[in-house]
Every structure is written in C-alpha cells, then in structure tokens.
CSV table of C-alpha atoms and ligand atoms in Angstrom, one decimal:
chain,number,residue,atom,x,y,z
A,592,MET,CA,38.9,-48.6,57.6
A,593,GLY,CA,41.9,-48.3,55.4
A,594,ARG,CA,42.7,-48.2,51.7
A,595,THR,CA,39.4,-49.5,50.5
A,596,SER,CA,37.3,-47.0,52.4
A,597,ARG,CA,39.5,-44.1,51.1
A,598,LEU,CA,38.9,-45.4,47.5
A,599,MET,CA,35.2,-45.7,48.3
A,600,ARG,CA,35.1,-42.1,49.3
A,601,LEU,CA,36.5,-41.2,45.8
A,602,ASP,CA,33.6,-43.1,44.0
A,603,ALA,CA,31.7,-40.6,41.9
A,604,PHE,CA,29.1,-43.1,40.8
A,605,THR,CA,27.4,-43.8,44.1
A,606,LYS,CA,25.0,-46.7,43.7
A,607,THR,CA,21.5,-46.6,45.0
A,608,VAL,CA,20.4,-49.5,47.1
A,609,GLU,CA,17.5,-51.1,45.4
A,610,ASP,CA,15.2,-51.0,48.4
A,611,ALA,CA,15.8,-47.4,49.0
A,612,ARG,CA,14.3,-46.4,45.7
A,613,ILE,CA,11.2,-44.4,46.0
A,614,ARG,CA,9.2,-42.5,43.4
A,615,THR,CA,7.9,-39.0,44.2
A,616,THR,CA,5.5,-36.7,42.3
A,617,SER,CA,8.2,-34.0,42.4
A,618,GLY,CA,10.5,-36.5,40.8
A,619,GLY,CA,8.0,-37.1,38.0
A,620,LEU,CA,7.7,-33.4,37.3
A,621,VAL,CA,11.4,-33.0,37.2
A,622,THR,CA,11.7,-35.9,34.8
A,623,ILE,CA,9.1,-34.5,32.4
A,624,PHE,CA,10.8,-31.1,32.7
A,625,SER,CA,14.2,-32.4,31.9
A,626,VAL,CA,13.0,-34.4,28.9
A,627,LEU,CA,11.5,-31.3,27.5
A,628,VAL,CA,14.7,-29.4,28.1
A,629,ILE,CA,16.7,-32.1,26.4
A,630,PHE,CA,14.4,-32.1,23.5
A,631,PHE,CA,14.7,-28.4,22.9
A,632,LEU,CA,18.5,-28.3,23.4
A,633,VAL,CA,19.0,-31.2,21.0
A,634,ILE,CA,16.9,-29.4,18.4
A,635,GLY,CA,19.1,-26.3,18.9
A,636,GLU,CA,22.2,-28.5,18.6
A,637,PHE,CA,20.9,-30.0,15.4
A,638,ASN,CA,20.1,-26.6,13.9
A,639,ASP,CA,23.5,-25.5,14.8
A,640,TYR,CA,24.9,-28.5,13.0
A,641,ARG,CA,22.8,-27.8,9.8
A,642,LYS,CA,23.6,-24.1,9.8
A,643,VAL,CA,25.6,-22.8,6.9
A,644,THR,CA,27.7,-19.7,7.5
A,645,VAL,CA,29.5,-17.7,4.9
A,646,ILE,CA,33.1,-16.9,5.5
A,647,SER,CA,34.9,-14.3,3.4
A,648,GLU,CA,38.5,-14.1,2.5
A,649,LEU,CA,40.6,-11.6,0.6
A,650,VAL,CA,43.2,-12.9,-1.8
A,651,VAL,CA,45.3,-11.4,-4.6
A,652,ASP,CA,43.4,-11.8,-7.9
A,653,LYS,CA,45.7,-13.8,-10.1
A,654,ALA,CA,43.3,-14.3,-13.0
A,655,ARG,CA,44.6,-12.9,-16.2
A,656,GLY,CA,43.3,-12.1,-19.7
A,657,GLU,CA,39.7,-12.4,-18.5
A,658,GLN,CA,36.7,-10.7,-19.9
A,659,MET,CA,34.1,-8.9,-17.9
A,660,GLU,CA,30.5,-8.4,-18.5
A,661,ILE,CA,28.9,-4.9,-18.1
A,662,HIS,CA,25.2,-4.7,-17.8
A,663,LEU,CA,23.9,-1.3,-18.4
A,664,ASN,CA,20.4,0.2,-18.1
A,665,VAL,CA,20.2,4.0,-18.2
A,666,THR,CA,17.3,6.3,-19.0
A,667,PHE,CA,17.8,9.7,-20.6
A,668,PRO,CA,14.5,11.5,-20.5
A,669,ARG,CA,15.6,14.5,-22.6
A,670,VAL,CA,17.9,13.1,-25.3
A,671,PRO,CA,16.4,11.2,-28.2
A,672,CYS,CA,18.0,7.9,-29.2
A,673,GLU,CA,18.9,9.2,-32.6
A,674,LEU,CA,21.4,11.6,-30.9
A,675,LEU,CA,23.0,9.1,-28.5
A,676,SER,CA,26.0,7.0,-29.0
A,677,LEU,CA,27.8,4.6,-26.7
A,678,ASP,CA,31.6,4.2,-26.8
A,679,VAL,CA,33.8,1.8,-24.9
A,680,MET,CA,37.5,2.1,-24.5
A,681,ASP,CA,40.2,0.4,-22.5
A,682,VAL,CA,43.9,0.9,-21.9
A,683,SER,CA,44.8,-2.1,-24.0
A,684,GLY,CA,43.8,0.2,-26.9
A,685,ASP,CA,40.7,-1.8,-27.7
A,686,LEU,CA,38.2,0.7,-28.8
A,687,GLN,CA,34.6,-0.3,-29.4
A,688,ALA,CA,33.2,2.9,-30.8
A,689,SER,CA,29.5,3.1,-31.1
A,690,VAL,CA,28.9,-0.3,-29.5
A,691,SER,CA,26.1,-2.2,-31.0
A,692,HIS,CA,25.8,-5.9,-30.2
A,693,GLY,CA,23.7,-6.8,-27.2
A,694,VAL,CA,22.7,-3.2,-26.4
A,695,GLU,CA,19.2,-2.0,-27.1
A,696,LYS,CA,17.9,1.5,-27.3
A,697,HIS,CA,14.3,2.2,-26.5
A,698,ARG,CA,12.6,5.4,-27.7
A,699,LEU,CA,10.6,6.8,-24.9
A,700,ASP,CA,7.8,9.4,-25.1
A,701,LYS,CA,7.3,12.2,-22.6
A,702,PHE,CA,5.8,9.8,-20.1
A,703,GLY,CA,8.5,7.3,-20.3
A,704,THR,CA,6.5,4.8,-22.3
A,705,ILE,CA,8.4,2.8,-25.0
A,706,ILE,CA,7.6,3.9,-28.5
A,707,GLU,CA,10.0,1.6,-30.3
A,708,SER,CA,13.0,-0.6,-29.5
A,709,SER,CA,15.9,-1.4,-31.7
A,710,TYR,CA,19.5,-2.4,-31.4
A,711,LEU,CA,21.8,0.5,-31.0
A,712,GLU,CA,23.7,1.6,-34.1
A,713,VAL,CA,22.9,-1.4,-36.2
A,714,HIS,CA,23.8,-0.6,-39.7
A,715,PRO,CA,20.5,0.0,-41.5
A,716,GLU,CA,19.5,-2.4,-44.2
A,717,HIS,CA,20.1,-1.4,-47.7
A,718,PRO,CA,17.7,1.5,-48.4
A,719,LYS,CA,15.1,0.8,-51.1
A,720,HIS,CA,15.8,3.9,-53.2
A,721,LEU,CA,19.2,2.6,-54.3
A,722,ASP,CA,19.6,0.9,-57.6
A,723,PRO,CA,22.5,-1.6,-57.9
A,724,ASP,CA,24.8,0.8,-59.7
A,725,TYR,CA,24.3,3.6,-57.3
A,726,CYS,CA,27.5,5.0,-55.7
A,727,GLY,CA,26.8,7.8,-53.3
A,728,GLU,CA,29.0,10.7,-52.9
A,729,CYS,CA,30.9,11.3,-49.6
A,730,TYR,CA,31.0,15.1,-50.0
A,731,GLY,CA,34.7,15.3,-49.6
A,732,ALA,CA,35.2,12.8,-46.8
A,733,ASN,CA,36.5,9.2,-47.2
A,734,ALA,CA,34.0,6.4,-47.5
A,735,PRO,CA,33.8,4.3,-44.3
A,736,GLU,CA,34.9,0.7,-44.3
A,737,THR,CA,31.5,-0.3,-43.1
A,738,SER,CA,29.8,0.9,-46.3
A,739,THR,CA,28.1,-1.8,-48.4
A,740,LYS,CA,29.9,-0.6,-51.5
A,741,HIS,CA,33.6,0.1,-51.5
A,742,GLY,CA,34.5,3.7,-51.8
A,743,CYS,CA,30.9,4.9,-51.8
A,744,CYS,CA,28.7,6.4,-49.1
A,745,GLN,CA,25.5,4.5,-49.7
A,746,THR,CA,23.4,5.8,-46.8
A,747,CYS,CA,23.0,8.8,-44.6
A,748,ASP,CA,24.7,6.9,-41.9
A,749,ASP,CA,27.7,6.3,-44.1
A,750,VAL,CA,28.1,10.0,-44.8
A,751,ARG,CA,27.8,10.7,-41.1
A,752,GLU,CA,30.4,8.2,-40.3
A,753,ALA,CA,32.7,9.6,-43.0
A,754,TYR,CA,32.3,13.1,-41.6
A,755,ALA,CA,32.9,11.9,-38.1
A,756,ALA,CA,36.1,10.2,-39.3
A,757,LYS,CA,37.3,13.6,-40.6
A,758,GLY,CA,36.2,15.3,-37.5
A,759,TRP,CA,33.7,17.4,-39.4
A,760,ALA,CA,30.4,18.5,-38.0
A,761,PHE,CA,27.6,16.9,-39.9
A,762,GLY,CA,24.5,18.8,-38.9
A,763,ASP,CA,21.0,17.8,-39.9
A,764,GLY,CA,22.0,16.5,-43.4
A,765,THR,CA,20.6,19.4,-45.4
A,766,GLY,CA,22.1,19.2,-48.9
A,767,VAL,CA,23.2,15.6,-48.4
A,768,HIS,CA,21.3,13.6,-51.0
A,769,GLN,CA,21.3,10.3,-49.0
A,770,CYS,CA,20.0,12.0,-45.9
A,771,GLU,CA,17.3,13.9,-47.7
A,772,GLU,CA,16.1,10.7,-49.3
A,773,GLU,CA,16.0,8.9,-46.0
A,774,GLY,CA,14.3,11.9,-44.2
A,775,TYR,CA,17.1,12.1,-41.7
A,776,LYS,CA,16.3,15.7,-40.8
A,777,GLU,CA,12.6,14.9,-40.3
A,778,ARG,CA,13.5,11.9,-38.2
A,779,ILE,CA,15.6,14.1,-35.9
A,780,LYS,CA,12.9,16.7,-35.7
A,781,GLU,CA,10.2,14.2,-35.0
A,782,GLN,CA,12.2,12.5,-32.3
A,783,ALA,CA,13.5,15.7,-30.7
A,784,GLU,CA,11.0,15.6,-27.8
A,785,GLU,CA,11.7,12.0,-27.0
A,786,GLY,CA,13.8,10.3,-24.4
A,787,CYS,CA,15.9,7.2,-24.7
A,788,ARG,CA,16.7,4.2,-22.6
A,789,ILE,CA,19.9,2.3,-23.3
A,790,ASP,CA,19.8,-1.2,-22.0
A,791,GLY,CA,22.0,-4.2,-22.6
A,792,HIS,CA,25.2,-6.2,-22.1
A,793,LEU,CA,28.8,-5.5,-23.2
A,794,TRP,CA,31.8,-7.6,-22.9
A,795,VAL,CA,35.1,-5.8,-22.2
A,796,ASN,CA,38.6,-6.8,-21.3
A,797,LYS,CA,39.2,-6.9,-17.6
A,798,VAL,CA,41.6,-3.9,-17.6
A,799,ILE,CA,41.3,-0.2,-16.8
A,800,GLY,CA,38.9,1.4,-19.2
A,801,ASN,CA,35.9,3.6,-19.6
A,802,PHE,CA,32.7,3.9,-21.5
A,803,HIS,CA,30.5,6.8,-22.1
A,804,ILE,CA,27.2,7.8,-23.5
A,805,ALA,CA,27.4,11.1,-25.4
A,806,PRO,CA,25.7,12.9,-28.2
A,807,GLY,CA,26.5,12.4,-31.9
A,808,LYS,CA,28.5,10.0,-33.9
A,809,SER,CA,32.0,9.6,-32.6
A,810,PHE,CA,35.4,9.0,-34.1
A,811,SER,CA,38.7,8.1,-32.5
A,812,ASN,CA,42.2,7.8,-33.5
A,813,ALA,CA,45.4,7.8,-31.4
A,814,GLN,CA,45.3,11.5,-30.8
A,815,MET,CA,41.7,12.3,-30.1
A,816,HIS,CA,38.2,11.2,-29.7
A,817,VAL,CA,35.6,13.4,-31.4
A,818,HIS,CA,31.9,13.6,-31.2
A,819,ASP,CA,29.7,15.4,-33.6
A,820,LEU,CA,27.7,17.6,-31.3
A,821,GLN,CA,26.0,19.9,-33.7
A,822,ASN,CA,22.5,18.3,-33.7
A,823,TYR,CA,22.6,18.1,-29.9
A,824,LEU,CA,23.8,21.6,-29.2
A,825,GLN,CA,21.8,23.4,-31.8
A,826,SER,CA,18.5,21.7,-31.5
A,827,ASP,CA,15.5,24.0,-30.8
A,828,VAL,CA,14.3,21.5,-28.1
A,829,ASP,CA,16.1,21.6,-24.8
A,830,HIS,CA,18.2,18.6,-24.4
A,831,ASP,CA,20.3,17.7,-21.4
A,832,PHE,CA,21.9,14.7,-19.7
A,833,THR,CA,19.5,14.3,-16.9
A,834,HIS,CA,19.6,10.5,-16.4
A,835,THR,CA,18.6,7.6,-14.2
A,836,ILE,CA,20.8,4.6,-13.8
A,837,ASN,CA,18.4,1.8,-13.4
A,838,ASN,CA,21.1,-0.8,-13.3
A,839,LEU,CA,24.8,-0.9,-13.7
A,840,ALA,CA,26.4,-4.3,-12.9
A,841,PHE,CA,29.6,-6.1,-13.7
A,842,GLY,CA,28.4,-9.6,-13.7
A,843,PRO,CA,25.5,-11.7,-12.2
A,844,PRO,CA,24.0,-10.8,-8.8
A,845,LEU,CA,25.3,-12.2,-5.6
A,846,PRO,CA,22.8,-14.2,-3.4
A,847,THR,CA,20.5,-11.8,-1.6
A,848,ASN,CA,21.0,-13.5,1.8
A,849,LEU,CA,24.7,-12.6,1.7
A,850,LEU,CA,24.0,-9.0,0.8
A,851,HIS,CA,21.4,-8.8,3.5
A,852,GLU,CA,23.6,-10.2,6.2
A,853,ARG,CA,26.4,-7.8,5.4
A,854,HIS,CA,24.1,-4.8,4.9
A,855,HIS,CA,25.7,-4.3,1.6
A,856,GLN,CA,24.8,-3.3,-1.9
A,857,GLN,CA,26.5,-5.0,-4.8
A,858,ASN,CA,25.7,-2.2,-7.3
A,859,PRO,CA,25.7,1.1,-5.5
A,860,LEU,CA,24.7,3.1,-8.6
A,861,ASP,CA,21.4,1.3,-9.1
A,862,GLY,CA,18.5,3.7,-8.9
A,863,THR,CA,20.7,6.8,-9.0
A,864,SER,CA,19.1,9.9,-10.6
A,865,LYS,CA,20.9,13.1,-11.6
A,866,HIS,CA,19.1,16.2,-12.8
A,867,THR,CA,20.4,19.2,-14.7
A,868,LYS,CA,19.0,22.0,-16.9
A,869,ASP,CA,22.3,22.7,-18.5
A,870,ARG,CA,22.8,21.4,-22.0
A,871,ASN,CA,26.6,21.4,-21.7
A,872,TYR,CA,26.8,19.3,-18.6
A,873,ASN,CA,28.9,16.3,-18.0
A,874,TYR,CA,28.8,13.5,-15.4
A,875,LEU,CA,31.7,11.4,-14.4
A,876,TYR,CA,31.6,8.2,-12.4
A,877,PHE,CA,34.7,6.6,-11.1
A,878,LEU,CA,34.3,3.0,-10.3
A,879,LYS,CA,36.6,0.6,-8.5
A,880,ILE,CA,35.7,-2.9,-9.4
A,881,VAL,CA,36.3,-5.8,-7.1
A,882,SER,CA,36.1,-9.4,-8.3
A,883,THR,CA,33.9,-11.4,-6.0
A,884,SER,CA,33.0,-15.1,-6.0
A,885,TYR,CA,30.5,-17.0,-4.0
A,886,GLU,CA,30.9,-20.7,-3.5
A,887,HIS,CA,27.7,-22.6,-2.8
A,888,LEU,CA,27.9,-25.6,-0.4
A,889,ASP,CA,25.2,-27.6,-2.1
A,890,GLY,CA,26.0,-28.6,-5.6
A,891,GLY,CA,29.3,-26.8,-5.2
A,892,TYR,CA,28.7,-24.3,-8.0
A,893,THR,CA,30.4,-20.9,-7.9
A,894,ILE,CA,29.2,-17.5,-8.9
A,895,ASN,CA,31.9,-15.3,-10.3
A,896,THR,CA,31.0,-11.7,-10.4
A,897,HIS,CA,32.1,-8.2,-9.4
A,898,GLN,CA,31.1,-5.5,-6.9
A,899,TYR,CA,32.2,-1.9,-7.1
A,900,SER,CA,32.5,1.2,-5.2
A,901,VAL,CA,31.9,4.6,-6.8
A,902,THR,CA,32.8,8.2,-6.6
A,903,SER,CA,31.2,10.8,-8.9
A,904,HIS,CA,31.8,14.2,-10.2
A,905,GLU,CA,29.7,16.5,-12.3
A,906,ARG,CA,30.5,19.8,-14.0
A,907,SER,CA,29.3,22.3,-16.5
A,908,LEU,CA,31.5,22.6,-19.5
A,909,GLU,CA,32.6,26.1,-20.5
A,910,GLY,CA,34.2,26.9,-23.8
A,911,GLY,CA,34.6,23.3,-25.0
A,912,LYS,CA,33.9,24.3,-28.6
A,913,ASP,CA,36.4,24.0,-31.3
A,914,GLU,CA,36.7,27.3,-33.2
A,915,VAL,CA,37.9,25.7,-36.5
A,916,HIS,CA,35.0,23.3,-36.8
A,917,PRO,CA,32.0,24.7,-34.9
A,918,GLY,CA,29.9,22.0,-33.4
A,919,THR,CA,32.8,19.7,-33.0
A,920,VAL,CA,34.2,19.3,-29.5
A,921,HIS,CA,37.4,17.6,-28.7
A,922,ALA,CA,37.6,15.2,-25.8
A,923,LYS,CA,40.0,17.4,-23.9
A,924,GLY,CA,37.6,20.3,-23.7
A,925,GLY,CA,34.9,18.0,-22.5
A,926,ILE,CA,31.9,16.5,-24.1
A,927,PRO,CA,28.4,16.6,-22.5
A,928,GLY,CA,27.4,13.2,-21.5
A,929,VAL,CA,27.7,10.5,-18.9
A,930,PHE,CA,31.1,9.0,-18.5
A,931,PHE,CA,32.0,5.9,-16.5
A,932,SER,CA,35.7,5.2,-15.8
A,933,TYR,CA,36.5,1.9,-14.2
A,934,ASP,CA,39.6,0.5,-12.5
A,935,ILE,CA,40.1,-3.1,-11.5
A,936,SER,CA,41.1,-3.9,-7.9
A,937,PRO,CA,44.0,-6.3,-7.4
A,938,MET,CA,42.2,-8.0,-4.6
A,939,LYS,CA,39.5,-10.6,-4.9
A,940,VAL,CA,36.8,-11.4,-2.3
A,941,ILE,CA,36.0,-15.1,-2.0
A,942,ASN,CA,32.8,-15.9,-0.1
A,943,ARG,CA,32.5,-19.5,0.9
A,944,GLU,CA,29.6,-21.4,2.5
A,945,VAL,CA,30.7,-23.7,5.2
A,946,ARG,CA,29.3,-25.8,8.0
A,947,MET,CA,30.9,-24.8,11.3
A,948,LYS,CA,30.1,-28.0,13.1
A,949,SER,CA,31.1,-31.6,12.1
A,950,PHE,CA,28.9,-34.6,12.8
A,951,ALA,CA,31.2,-35.7,15.6
A,952,GLY,CA,30.8,-32.2,17.1
A,953,PHE,CA,27.1,-32.6,16.8
A,954,LEU,CA,27.2,-35.9,18.7
A,955,THR,CA,29.4,-34.5,21.4
A,956,GLY,CA,27.0,-31.6,21.8
A,957,VAL,CA,24.0,-34.1,22.1
A,958,CYS,CA,25.9,-36.1,24.8
A,959,ALA,CA,26.7,-32.9,26.7
A,960,VAL,CA,23.1,-31.8,26.6
A,961,ILE,CA,21.7,-35.1,27.8
A,962,GLY,CA,24.4,-35.7,30.5
A,963,GLY,CA,24.3,-32.1,31.8
A,964,THR,CA,20.5,-31.9,31.9
A,965,LEU,CA,20.2,-35.2,33.8
A,966,THR,CA,22.9,-34.2,36.3
A,967,VAL,CA,21.2,-30.9,37.1
A,968,ALA,CA,17.8,-32.6,37.2
A,969,ALA,CA,19.1,-35.2,39.7
A,970,ALA,CA,20.4,-32.5,41.9
A,971,LEU,CA,17.1,-30.6,41.7
A,972,ASP,CA,15.1,-33.8,42.5
A,973,ARG,CA,17.4,-34.5,45.4
A,974,GLY,CA,16.9,-31.0,46.7
A,975,LEU,CA,13.2,-31.2,46.4
A,976,TYR,CA,13.0,-34.6,48.1
A,977,GLU,CA,15.2,-33.5,51.0
A,978,GLY,CA,13.3,-30.3,51.4
A,979,ALA,CA,10.0,-32.1,51.4
A,980,ARG,CA,11.3,-34.6,54.0
A,981,ARG,CA,12.5,-31.9,56.4
A,982,MET,CA,9.2,-30.0,56.0
A,983,GLY,CA,7.4,-33.2,56.8
A,984,LYS,CA,9.6,-33.7,59.9
A,985,VAL,CA,8.8,-30.2,61.0
A,986,HIS,CA,5.1,-30.8,60.6
A,987,GLN,CA,5.3,-34.1,62.4
A,988,ARG,CA,6.9,-32.5,65.4
B,214,NAG,C1,15.7,-1.4,-17.3
B,214,NAG,O1,15.2,-0.6,-16.4
B,214,NAG,C2,13.8,-0.3,-16.5
B,214,NAG,C3,13.3,0.7,-15.5
B,214,NAG,O2,13.6,0.3,-14.2
B,214,NAG,C4,13.0,-1.7,-16.5
B,214,NAG,O3,11.7,-1.5,-16.7
B,214,NAG,C5,13.6,-2.6,-17.5
B,214,NAG,O4,13.0,-3.9,-17.4
B,214,NAG,C6,15.1,-2.8,-17.3
B,214,NAG,N1,15.6,-3.6,-18.4
B,214,NAG,C7,16.2,-4.8,-18.1
B,214,NAG,C8,16.6,-5.6,-19.2
B,214,NAG,O5,16.3,-5.2,-17.0
C-alpha cells in the first residue's frame, strides 16, 4: 500500500485481464444495438453538418442612384384598353406619362379571353390616308412634339395629345377630321364592352414615387396633372375601376423555401380583387418597399429584390368635375382609377445561407457519438452480465 496503490485507484482505464474475458449473448445483442445507434447518430450528425440555414440581418441601405423594376399585371374587367393610360411619377421630377415600353395591354372580352394584345400607347404607324404633303389641323391646340411632322397633328392621337396638353376635354372625336378618318369613335364604341389587362415591366428611379392607371390621355406640368375623362364618364356602357391585381412585384421573386419557412409573402397584393359599381371611384394603395437580398451558398450568386408592405384606401369621388372644362378633372379633386404610391424603406434585409457546423465540429460530434454510445453500452452490458450472474447464483442455491 502506499503512493502507487492510491494512483492505481485513480486509473479510469481499468484493464481487463485477458483470461477473464468472456463473451455472452447479451453482450452480442448490446454490441449490435450500439452499432445501430452509432450509425443513426452519425447520419444525424452528418445531416446537421450539411444543413444550410438562412440568417437574416437588417442594415441601413446605403445604395444610391439605383433603379428599380416594377412588374405589374392588373385586370380591369369593365374598362376598355382604349380608355386606359398608365402614368409614372417620382419625386425627382421624372415623369413618364403614358408609359409605353415593356408594358402590354390585352383587350379582354366579357369572359376574360384575350382578343388582341398590343404595346400600351405605342404611337401608331403613319396612317395610310395621309399623302406626304398633308399637315393636319390641331383645332386650336399646339401640335405635340411626338407628331411625325413638325407643327402638324397628323393623327387622331396627335390631336388628343394636343388637347390633353391644353387641358381640354377631347370627347369622341366628332368633327375632328383625323379621328373620323381613323374611325376613332367607332373604335371606342366597339370596345366599350371590353375589359383590359395591363401587364409588363417598368423601370423607375428608386425614390418615392407613384404610378396610376386612370382613364383618358393625361398631361402634366408643374402645377397639375390632368386626365381627359369625358369618354370614360359619359359612355353609355357602365365603366368602373373594379380590378384584380394578378401580380405587383418590385424585382425577381425570393426563393420559395425562404418564404415558406418564414410564413411570409413577398408581394402581399398578388391576387387582390376589388369591386365597385361606382363609376367615380378611386383606389389608393400605399406601399412601403424594403430592399431584400438573398445570398446563395452554392455558386455564391445573390438575388437583389424588394418586398413591400401595403395599406389601402378607397373612396367615391364627389364633385371632382371642373366647371370650366366639363369632362376634365384636376388631380386635386381626384380622378377615378387605381393609384399606387410607394415609399422606399431606409433599411435593407440581407438573407444569407450559411452552414452552422464546421468540418471540425462534425468530427467532434462523431467522436462524441461513438465514445458516448460505447460507454453507455459497456455499462449496460456489465449490468446485464452482473444481473444474469446473480440470478444464476440464486437459481443454484
Ligand atoms: C398576368 O396575369 C394573368 C392572370 O393571372 C396570367 O394569365 C398572365 O400569364 C400574367 N402575365 C404574366 C406576364 O405573367
């Protein structure tokens, strides 16, 4: 006895004497069992190591002078395409009146089937009835800059534009030579029962702004924004701004797994329908746009897009008419239509895919699993063996 025996008592790795080794059936069962347990736990450990989690962080958005893509898809079952125009404005003073590029309008029949598709407000080709020397009259208004011949109103569209610039109501074009030639009145009549779907992309500056879909040609200057509402308000057919927003997005979609995980919708207005029977009705949507990026782990590519939150307001317009020019309504009094006003959030959400576990962590986990399982199994085996032996003694007695 002495120092050595005290040290011996501290030995955690007690050695088995070779002769005392015996194999038991219970030991065999415990071994198989622990191998299975190790197998499953190591698989779990591996899955954990491979698992990609998305972490989100909020930072101040420092990007400047960016452009933003608006994807718009809205159906108006009771306003024909001929009467609709889309205007985009932002605080930087950039006005894109009657936006054309990249936005299509689809004429829809009563059942919502497409009759014809064309780009919105594209300037019509040179009408065939014009001879080269022809210079159309503008009926007291100033010829628009977009006219194909300087100082002349070559088409019905030119006259309408010239009238809109003056803030005059245009009507159905009766008495206007260009429009009678083109059959403008007949076209409006013929399409009166139709609906329209506006569908396409716009690029805007990433600053506070708004866009709206309202009836009639529009004209803006520093003081006012005017729409020629006569055809809309005085039509025999009931028009109104009942609409369905099929899609309104500000950039490409985020991965669906992320949205699923967070129980979250990137574009909350998708699928929204609003109904009215009131011709003079106006819908306002206020959007707060939040820049959002998503960084993929594999390939390292990043999606830069936006999400938004929305509040909406709708009201009937009373007495919005201008007494001086009947049929013309100033923006202040309110225009029937669908208006979207958007604001940009100063914060940006960054979603990043990461692996929570390193390879070293994975190895540590595997060692822990094997070591731990074997220790528990050894204790179990010992217990079973001891138990069996005592029982055997009891039987022998
Ligand atoms: C716009 O929405 C309609 C109706 O949901 C759909 O049929 C059409 O494909 C959409 N257009 C685009 C470009 O996604």
